[in-house]
């Protein structure tokens, strides 16, 4: 199911707001809304962060920060397979989002190549286009639910979205430049800036083997419309199955490397214990690696905020599931706190990197409190744990989610 007419902030809207002070103006003119709960799976709210703001081109969204903007998708929008552009979550790391002139913008492609390039958006659009439906999920999604609490953006579960991304294959652009022998990685630099010179530019890298995969693209369209400014106009990297830290927005430069990139955002930030979720407060793992592939997750979307129903009433349970790219094999639902499980019906398959919708009809035959649980199993055999793991950065949460309903 796809919502109608997804809207996005236009280039004119962005240029107007930028001329009046950029993102600081956006924060100042954002409309404050009353706080709302995005999901009945939500278990903790931190009052200072719990406010709804409306930025240009966006619906009212839960604001984690307003400078740089970090906005969480309202839970109601996950009723659809595709998350509309005007409700798609926003995550920027650095304070200054650039104003882009589409006519003068150029993508630099250089480094360990035979022919350095500078490509305009029009030239990139002339290359063969490729589309992929893929989940974009912030590495810190659900950090606000970790116990003990972890510093950082206190996302609940809405730092994710599913969209159709269209652009040129990264491999085709690299082929135009000509990759030299012994190349091992490709780095990507965004045009956003951090303000003080001590703040490192946002640069990420991926192995050359990953960069050459057909599903890795340089996207200029999102859900059949140009990328919204808040989601990376004019061009962003799409790495399906990997966390969004690699989906660099507002791309300015691609560099082919003959040795691994050792910048801050790879060597210091976005790292996880090598052995998985094995950190413990006061006993942190010594070996870490960059976070990369997403883990399998599933959520309840319906019933939303339904706390009490009558005996004999039928309820349709619905939700979404996804993983790091193998695809969803099955989704199981329990109505007795995990003692027994029933297989849910899977919805349309939009591709192995997409949300997979699930549903299950349930009739309230007994009164009392019912605790529902949902777990997904991927085609690779990965499933979700009953208890939540913990790590120092608040990444990789994929515990079995719960939903409680009282039958009277």
Short mmCIF file of C-alpha atoms in Angstrom, two decimals:
data_model
loop_
_atom_site.label_atom_id
_atom_site.label_comp_id
_atom_site.label_asym_id
_atom_site.label_seq_id
_atom_site.Cartn_x
_atom_site.Cartn_y
_atom_site.Cartn_z
CA UNK A 1 0.00 0.00 0.00
CA UNK A 2 1.41 3.38 -1.00
CA UNK A 3 0.19 6.78 0.25
CA UNK A 4 -0.96 9.27 -2.34
CA UNK A 5 0.96 12.32 -3.51
CA UNK A 6 4.11 12.31 -1.38
CA UNK A 7 5.29 15.90 -1.06
CA UNK A 8 8.83 17.15 -0.70
CA UNK A 9 10.42 20.51 -0.04
CA UNK A 10 11.16 22.14 -3.39
CA UNK A 11 14.46 23.70 -4.37
CA UNK A 12 12.71 27.10 -4.35
CA UNK A 13 11.42 26.52 -0.78
CA UNK A 14 14.92 25.60 0.33
CA UNK A 15 16.59 28.55 -1.37
CA UNK A 16 14.09 30.93 0.26
CA UNK A 17 14.66 29.52 3.73
CA UNK A 18 18.41 29.34 3.19
CA UNK A 19 18.55 33.01 2.25
CA UNK A 20 16.92 33.82 5.59
CA UNK A 21 19.49 32.08 7.72
CA UNK A 22 19.55 28.46 6.57
CA UNK A 23 18.75 25.79 9.07
CA UNK A 24 18.66 28.26 11.94
CA UNK A 25 15.71 29.92 10.24
CA UNK A 26 14.05 26.57 9.70
CA UNK A 27 14.35 25.81 13.39
CA UNK A 28 12.93 29.20 14.26
CA UNK A 29 9.92 28.94 11.95
CA UNK A 30 9.17 25.29 12.70
CA UNK A 31 5.68 24.91 14.12
CA UNK A 32 5.57 23.31 17.55
CA UNK A 33 2.94 20.62 18.02
CA UNK A 34 1.65 18.68 20.99
CA UNK A 35 3.62 15.51 21.65
CA UNK A 36 2.09 12.27 20.44
CA UNK A 37 3.06 8.64 20.90
CA UNK A 38 4.35 7.12 17.64
CA UNK A 39 3.62 3.54 18.63
CA UNK A 40 2.14 1.39 21.32
CA UNK A 41 5.54 -0.31 21.49
CA UNK A 42 7.00 2.89 22.90
CA UNK A 43 8.27 2.38 26.43
CA UNK A 44 10.18 5.52 27.37
CA UNK A 45 9.92 9.20 26.62
CA UNK A 46 12.46 11.85 27.53
CA UNK A 47 10.46 15.01 28.03
CA UNK A 48 13.06 17.54 26.79
CA UNK A 49 13.13 15.80 23.38
CA UNK A 50 9.44 14.99 23.12
CA UNK A 51 8.06 17.73 20.91
CA UNK A 52 6.67 17.85 17.40
CA UNK A 53 8.10 20.34 14.91
CA UNK A 54 7.11 21.02 11.31
CA UNK A 55 9.88 21.90 8.89
CA UNK A 56 9.31 23.08 5.29
CA UNK A 57 8.20 20.17 3.12
CA UNK A 58 7.56 17.90 6.10
CA UNK A 59 4.57 16.87 8.21
CA UNK A 60 4.85 17.51 11.97
CA UNK A 61 7.58 15.16 13.21
CA UNK A 62 9.11 14.34 16.58
CA UNK A 63 12.19 16.54 16.93
CA UNK A 64 15.31 14.97 18.40
CA UNK A 65 17.37 18.05 17.45
CA UNK A 66 16.55 21.11 15.38
CA UNK A 67 20.17 22.12 14.65
CA UNK A 68 21.30 19.97 12.95
CA UNK A 69 17.81 18.67 12.14
CA UNK A 70 16.99 15.17 13.39
CA UNK A 71 13.30 14.40 12.88
CA UNK A 72 11.50 11.10 13.53
CA UNK A 73 8.80 9.68 11.25
CA UNK A 74 5.36 9.56 12.95
CA UNK A 75 4.34 5.95 13.48
CA UNK A 76 1.11 6.24 11.47
CA UNK A 77 3.13 6.47 8.24
CA UNK A 78 4.41 2.92 8.65
CA UNK A 79 0.92 1.70 7.74
CA UNK A 80 2.17 2.02 4.16
CA UNK A 81 4.83 -0.03 2.40
CA UNK A 82 6.42 3.16 1.08
CA UNK A 83 7.20 6.03 3.44
CA UNK A 84 6.18 9.33 1.81
CA UNK A 85 8.85 11.96 1.29
CA UNK A 86 7.12 14.51 3.48
CA UNK A 87 7.14 12.11 6.45
CA UNK A 88 10.53 10.46 5.85
CA UNK A 89 12.83 10.82 8.86
CA UNK A 90 15.69 13.32 8.79
CA UNK A 91 19.20 12.83 10.18
CA UNK A 92 22.03 15.32 9.68
CA UNK A 93 25.34 15.24 11.55
CA UNK A 94 26.76 18.67 10.81
CA UNK A 95 25.12 22.01 11.43
CA UNK A 96 25.27 23.74 8.06
CA UNK A 97 23.24 22.20 5.25
CA UNK A 98 24.46 23.77 2.00
CA UNK A 99 22.38 25.71 -0.48
CA UNK A 100 22.80 23.93 -3.80
CA UNK A 101 22.55 25.56 -7.21
CA UNK A 102 21.54 22.67 -9.45
CA UNK A 103 23.05 24.32 -12.53
CA UNK A 104 26.52 24.84 -11.05
CA UNK A 105 26.76 21.78 -8.74
CA UNK A 106 29.32 19.18 -9.81
CA UNK A 107 30.15 15.75 -8.44
CA UNK A 108 33.91 15.23 -8.25
CA UNK A 109 35.21 11.72 -8.90
CA UNK A 110 38.93 11.37 -8.30
CA UNK A 111 41.64 9.56 -6.36
CA UNK A 112 43.11 6.28 -7.63
CA UNK A 113 41.53 6.63 -11.09
CA UNK A 114 42.71 7.05 -14.67
CA UNK A 115 40.46 10.00 -15.51
CA UNK A 116 39.24 12.37 -12.75
CA UNK A 117 35.71 13.60 -13.46
CA UNK A 118 33.37 16.44 -12.62
CA UNK A 119 29.81 15.48 -13.46
CA UNK A 120 26.76 17.72 -13.47
CA UNK A 121 23.38 16.48 -12.28
CA UNK A 122 22.15 16.58 -15.87
CA UNK A 123 25.05 14.36 -16.97
CA UNK A 124 24.37 11.87 -14.17
CA UNK A 125 20.69 11.78 -15.11
CA UNK A 126 21.66 10.86 -18.68
CA UNK A 127 23.33 7.65 -17.47
CA UNK A 128 21.20 4.48 -17.44
CA UNK A 129 18.86 4.69 -14.44
CA UNK A 130 18.34 1.99 -11.87
CA UNK A 131 15.73 1.77 -9.07
CA UNK A 132 15.68 -0.14 -5.80
CA UNK A 133 13.15 -0.17 -2.96
CA UNK A 134 15.18 -0.15 0.24
CA UNK A 135 14.93 0.62 3.92
CA UNK A 136 17.01 3.53 5.16
CA UNK A 137 17.56 3.15 8.92
CA UNK A 138 19.69 5.27 11.22
CA UNK A 139 22.31 3.27 13.12
CA UNK A 140 20.97 4.79 16.34
CA UNK A 141 17.32 3.93 15.71
CA UNK A 142 15.71 2.96 19.05
CA UNK A 143 18.65 4.27 21.12
CA UNK A 144 16.14 5.98 23.41
CA UNK A 145 14.95 2.55 24.55
CA UNK A 146 18.34 1.24 25.71
CA UNK A 147 18.83 0.59 29.40
CA UNK A 148 21.11 1.74 30.93
CA UNK A 149 20.65 4.96 28.98
CA UNK A 150 23.21 5.87 26.32
CA UNK A 151 24.12 9.45 25.32
CA UNK A 152 23.26 10.55 21.79
CA UNK A 153 20.14 11.20 19.74
CA UNK A 154 17.27 9.64 21.69
CA UNK A 155 15.38 8.05 18.81
CA UNK A 156 12.44 5.79 19.65
CA UNK A 157 11.66 3.52 16.66
CA UNK A 158 10.94 6.02 13.89
CA UNK A 159 14.44 6.75 12.56
CA UNK A 160 13.74 4.63 9.51
CA UNK A 161 11.81 4.68 6.27
CA UNK A 162 11.27 2.71 3.08
CA UNK A 163 11.47 4.35 -0.33
CA UNK A 164 11.98 3.75 -4.02
CA UNK A 165 15.38 5.20 -4.87
CA UNK A 166 16.33 5.96 -8.48
CA UNK A 167 19.69 6.96 -9.87
CA UNK A 168 22.82 5.85 -11.66
CA UNK A 169 24.75 2.79 -10.61
CA UNK A 170 27.86 3.78 -8.69
CA UNK A 171 29.79 1.14 -10.64
CA UNK A 172 28.96 2.89 -13.94
CA UNK A 173 30.31 6.21 -12.65
CA UNK A 174 33.49 4.54 -11.38
CA UNK A 175 33.90 2.82 -14.74
CA UNK A 176 33.81 6.22 -16.47
CA UNK A 177 36.69 7.37 -14.28
CA UNK A 178 38.65 4.14 -14.70
CA UNK A 179 39.71 2.40 -11.50
CA UNK A 180 43.44 1.81 -11.19
CA UNK A 181 44.92 -1.48 -10.05
CA UNK A 182 45.22 -2.09 -6.30
CA UNK A 183 42.22 0.10 -5.40
CA UNK A 184 40.52 -1.21 -2.24
CA UNK A 185 37.95 1.34 -1.06
CA UNK A 186 35.79 4.24 -2.18
CA UNK A 187 35.10 7.26 0.05
CA UNK A 188 32.17 9.68 -0.11
CA UNK A 189 32.13 13.26 1.16
CA UNK A 190 28.99 15.28 1.86
CA UNK A 191 28.85 19.04 1.40
CA UNK A 192 27.42 19.80 4.85
CA UNK A 193 29.79 21.49 7.27
CA UNK A 194 30.28 21.37 11.03
CA UNK A 195 30.99 25.01 11.85
CA UNK A 196 34.19 24.93 13.94
CA UNK A 197 37.27 23.80 12.01
CA UNK A 198 37.85 21.08 14.61
CA UNK A 199 34.69 19.26 13.48
CA UNK A 200 35.66 16.76 10.75
CA UNK A 201 33.83 16.77 7.44
CA UNK A 202 31.36 13.93 6.98
CA UNK A 203 33.20 11.30 4.95
CA UNK A 204 32.43 7.56 4.86
CA UNK A 205 33.97 4.71 2.89
CA UNK A 206 32.93 1.29 1.65
CA UNK A 207 34.96 -1.57 0.15
CA UNK A 208 35.39 -1.46 -3.62
CA UNK A 209 33.69 -4.87 -3.83
CA UNK A 210 30.56 -3.35 -2.26
CA UNK A 211 30.76 -0.20 -4.39
CA UNK A 212 30.66 -2.29 -7.57
CA UNK A 213 27.44 -4.11 -6.67
CA UNK A 214 24.50 -3.35 -8.95
CA UNK A 215 22.17 -2.24 -6.15
CA UNK A 216 24.52 0.51 -4.90
CA UNK A 217 23.39 3.68 -6.63
CA UNK A 218 23.78 7.45 -6.69
CA UNK A 219 20.16 8.51 -6.21
CA UNK A 220 18.68 11.74 -7.50
CA UNK A 221 15.02 10.66 -7.15
CA UNK A 222 13.11 9.43 -4.12
CA UNK A 223 9.64 7.95 -4.66
CA UNK A 224 9.62 9.29 -8.23
CA UNK A 225 10.38 12.88 -7.15
CA UNK A 226 13.68 14.76 -6.84
CA UNK A 227 15.39 14.18 -3.51
CA UNK A 228 14.06 16.58 -0.85
CA UNK A 229 16.66 19.02 0.47
CA UNK A 230 16.32 17.57 3.97
CA UNK A 231 16.96 14.07 2.61
CA UNK A 232 20.06 14.83 0.56
CA UNK A 233 19.42 16.88 -2.60
CA UNK A 234 20.86 16.80 -5.19
CA UNK A 235 22.46 13.35 -4.87
CA UNK A 236 22.95 10.75 -2.17
CA UNK A 237 24.61 7.37 -1.95
CA UNK A 238 22.29 4.38 -1.52
CA UNK A 239 23.79 1.24 0.04
CA UNK A 240 20.83 -1.15 0.45
CA UNK A 241 21.02 -3.42 3.47
CA UNK A 242 23.57 -1.22 5.27
CA UNK A 243 22.80 1.33 7.95
CA UNK A 244 22.20 4.91 6.85
CA UNK A 245 25.53 6.20 8.12
CA UNK A 246 26.87 5.12 4.69
CA UNK A 247 24.04 6.74 2.73
CA UNK A 248 25.95 10.03 2.43
CA UNK A 249 23.68 12.97 1.60
CA UNK A 250 24.35 16.00 -0.57
CA UNK A 251 27.31 14.29 -2.21
CA UNK A 252 30.22 16.46 -3.27
CA UNK A 253 33.12 14.08 -3.88
CA UNK A 254 33.80 10.41 -4.53
CA UNK A 255 37.37 9.25 -4.13
CA UNK A 256 38.83 5.85 -5.06
CA UNK A 257 41.44 4.75 -2.51
CA UNK A 258 44.41 2.37 -2.62
CA UNK A 259 44.33 1.95 1.17
CA UNK A 260 41.51 1.96 3.75
CA UNK A 261 40.17 5.38 4.73
CA UNK A 262 41.19 6.31 8.28
CA UNK A 263 39.05 9.39 8.94
CA UNK A 264 37.02 10.14 12.06
CA UNK A 265 33.65 8.83 10.87
CA UNK A 266 35.15 5.40 10.16
CA UNK A 267 37.83 5.03 12.83
CA UNK A 268 36.18 6.74 15.81
CA UNK A 269 32.45 7.01 15.19
CA UNK A 270 29.85 4.38 14.27
CA UNK A 271 31.70 1.39 15.62
CA UNK A 272 30.39 -1.78 17.29
CA UNK A 273 32.04 -4.61 19.23
CA UNK A 274 33.61 -7.09 16.83
CA UNK A 275 31.85 -9.97 18.56
CA UNK A 276 28.37 -8.36 18.43
CA UNK A 277 26.19 -7.12 21.27
CA UNK A 278 28.64 -8.08 24.01
CA UNK A 279 29.29 -4.71 25.65
CA UNK A 280 28.33 -4.33 29.28
CA UNK A 281 28.40 -1.10 31.29
CA UNK A 282 31.84 -0.95 32.85
CA UNK A 283 33.09 -3.87 30.74
CA UNK A 284 33.38 -2.74 27.14
CA UNK A 285 34.75 -4.92 24.36
CA UNK A 286 38.30 -4.08 23.35
CA UNK A 287 37.94 -4.83 19.63
CA UNK A 288 35.51 -2.82 17.51
CA UNK A 289 34.64 -2.62 13.83
CA UNK A 290 32.60 -0.13 11.76
CA UNK A 291 28.88 -0.84 11.88
CA UNK A 292 27.58 -1.88 8.46
CA UNK A 293 24.84 -4.43 7.75
CA UNK A 294 21.39 -4.08 9.32
CA UNK A 295 19.92 -6.81 11.52
CA UNK A 296 16.47 -8.39 11.21
CA UNK A 297 13.61 -6.44 12.84
CA UNK A 298 9.82 -6.50 13.02
CA UNK A 299 7.22 -4.13 14.46
CA UNK A 300 3.53 -3.81 15.20
CA UNK A 301 1.86 -1.02 13.24
CA UNK A 302 -1.78 -1.97 13.85
CA UNK A 303 -3.58 -1.89 16.20
CA UNK A 304 -2.28 1.59 16.97
CA UNK A 305 -2.93 2.85 20.50
CA UNK A 306 -5.67 0.23 20.94
CA UNK A 307 -5.54 -0.66 24.63
CA UNK A 308 -8.93 -2.27 25.26
CA UNK A 309 -11.39 -4.34 23.21
CA UNK A 310 -14.48 -6.43 23.96
CA UNK A 311 -14.54 -10.21 24.21
CA UNK A 312 -15.42 -11.79 20.86
CA UNK A 313 -14.16 -8.83 18.88
CA UNK A 314 -11.84 -9.50 15.95
CA UNK A 315 -8.68 -7.49 15.49
CA UNK A 316 -6.35 -7.43 12.51
CA UNK A 317 -2.76 -7.29 13.68
CA UNK A 318 -0.43 -5.72 11.13
CA UNK A 319 3.17 -4.65 10.94
CA UNK A 320 6.42 -4.51 9.02
CA UNK A 321 9.62 -6.54 8.98
CA UNK A 322 13.00 -6.18 7.25
CA UNK A 323 16.60 -7.30 7.47
CA UNK A 324 19.98 -6.57 5.89
CA UNK A 325 19.10 -7.82 2.42
CA UNK A 326 18.41 -11.54 2.41
CA UNK A 327 14.67 -10.87 2.66
CA UNK A 328 12.01 -11.94 5.14
CA UNK A 329 11.18 -15.65 5.24
CA UNK A 330 8.46 -15.60 7.89
CA UNK A 331 6.89 -13.57 10.67
CA UNK A 332 5.44 -15.17 13.80
CA UNK A 333 3.10 -13.64 16.36
CA UNK A 334 2.42 -14.72 19.95
CA UNK A 335 -0.64 -13.71 21.99
CA UNK A 336 0.54 -15.26 25.24
CA UNK A 337 3.86 -13.60 25.92
CA UNK A 338 5.93 -15.97 23.79
CA UNK A 339 4.62 -19.34 24.98
CA UNK A 340 3.19 -20.16 21.56
CA UNK A 341 3.45 -18.65 18.08
CA UNK A 342 1.32 -18.39 14.95
CA UNK A 343 2.58 -17.64 11.45
CA UNK A 344 1.46 -14.34 9.98
CA UNK A 345 0.55 -13.76 6.34
CA UNK A 346 3.20 -11.87 4.41
CA UNK A 347 2.27 -9.00 2.10
CA UNK A 348 3.65 -8.11 -1.34
CA UNK A 349 7.37 -8.62 -1.87
CA UNK A 350 8.87 -5.31 -3.02
CA UNK A 351 12.41 -6.69 -2.95
CA UNK A 352 14.77 -8.12 -0.38
CA UNK A 353 15.86 -4.68 0.87
CA UNK A 354 12.32 -3.39 1.42
CA UNK A 355 9.83 -3.47 4.27
CA UNK A 356 7.77 -6.68 4.14
CA UNK A 357 4.25 -6.20 5.45
CA UNK A 358 2.65 -8.90 7.61
CA UNK A 359 -0.85 -9.44 9.04
CA UNK A 360 -2.73 -11.83 11.32
CA UNK A 361 -6.43 -11.92 12.21
CA UNK A 362 -7.00 -12.47 15.95
CA UNK A 363 -10.22 -12.93 17.89
CA UNK A 364 -10.48 -12.00 21.56
CA UNK A 365 -11.87 -15.22 23.05
CA UNK A 366 -10.69 -14.71 26.64
CA UNK A 367 -10.90 -11.69 28.90
CA UNK A 368 -7.85 -10.26 30.61
CA UNK A 369 -4.53 -8.78 29.61
CA UNK A 370 -2.88 -10.15 26.47
CA UNK A 371 0.76 -9.55 25.59
CA UNK A 372 1.46 -9.88 21.89
CA UNK A 373 4.94 -10.42 20.51
CA UNK A 374 6.24 -10.36 16.94
CA UNK A 375 9.43 -11.87 15.57
CA UNK A 376 10.77 -12.10 12.05
CA UNK A 377 13.06 -14.67 10.49
CA UNK A 378 15.15 -13.75 7.48
CA UNK A 379 15.92 -15.90 4.46
CA UNK A 380 19.43 -16.16 5.91
CA UNK A 381 18.00 -17.76 9.06
CA UNK A 382 18.53 -14.79 11.38
CA UNK A 383 15.82 -14.05 13.92
CA UNK A 384 15.20 -11.74 16.88
CA UNK A 385 16.17 -12.28 20.54
CA UNK A 386 13.72 -12.29 23.46
CA UNK A 387 15.93 -9.95 25.47
CA UNK A 388 17.62 -6.78 24.28
CA UNK A 389 21.39 -6.65 23.95
CA UNK A 390 23.40 -3.56 24.85
CA UNK A 391 26.40 -1.72 23.43
CA UNK A 392 28.16 1.54 24.19
CA UNK A 393 26.70 3.45 21.22
CA UNK A 394 23.09 2.26 21.24
CA UNK A 395 23.20 0.40 17.94
CA UNK A 396 21.73 -2.85 16.54
CA UNK A 397 18.63 -3.06 18.74
CA UNK A 398 16.40 -5.80 17.32
CA UNK A 399 14.69 -7.31 20.36
CA UNK A 400 11.24 -8.91 19.89
CA UNK A 401 8.69 -6.09 20.15
CA UNK A 402 5.54 -6.30 22.26
CA UNK A 403 2.00 -4.91 22.14
CA UNK A 404 -0.48 -5.18 25.02
CA UNK A 405 -4.29 -5.34 24.70
CA UNK A 406 -6.87 -5.74 27.46
CA UNK A 407 -9.97 -7.79 26.65
CA UNK A 408 -13.10 -6.97 28.69
#
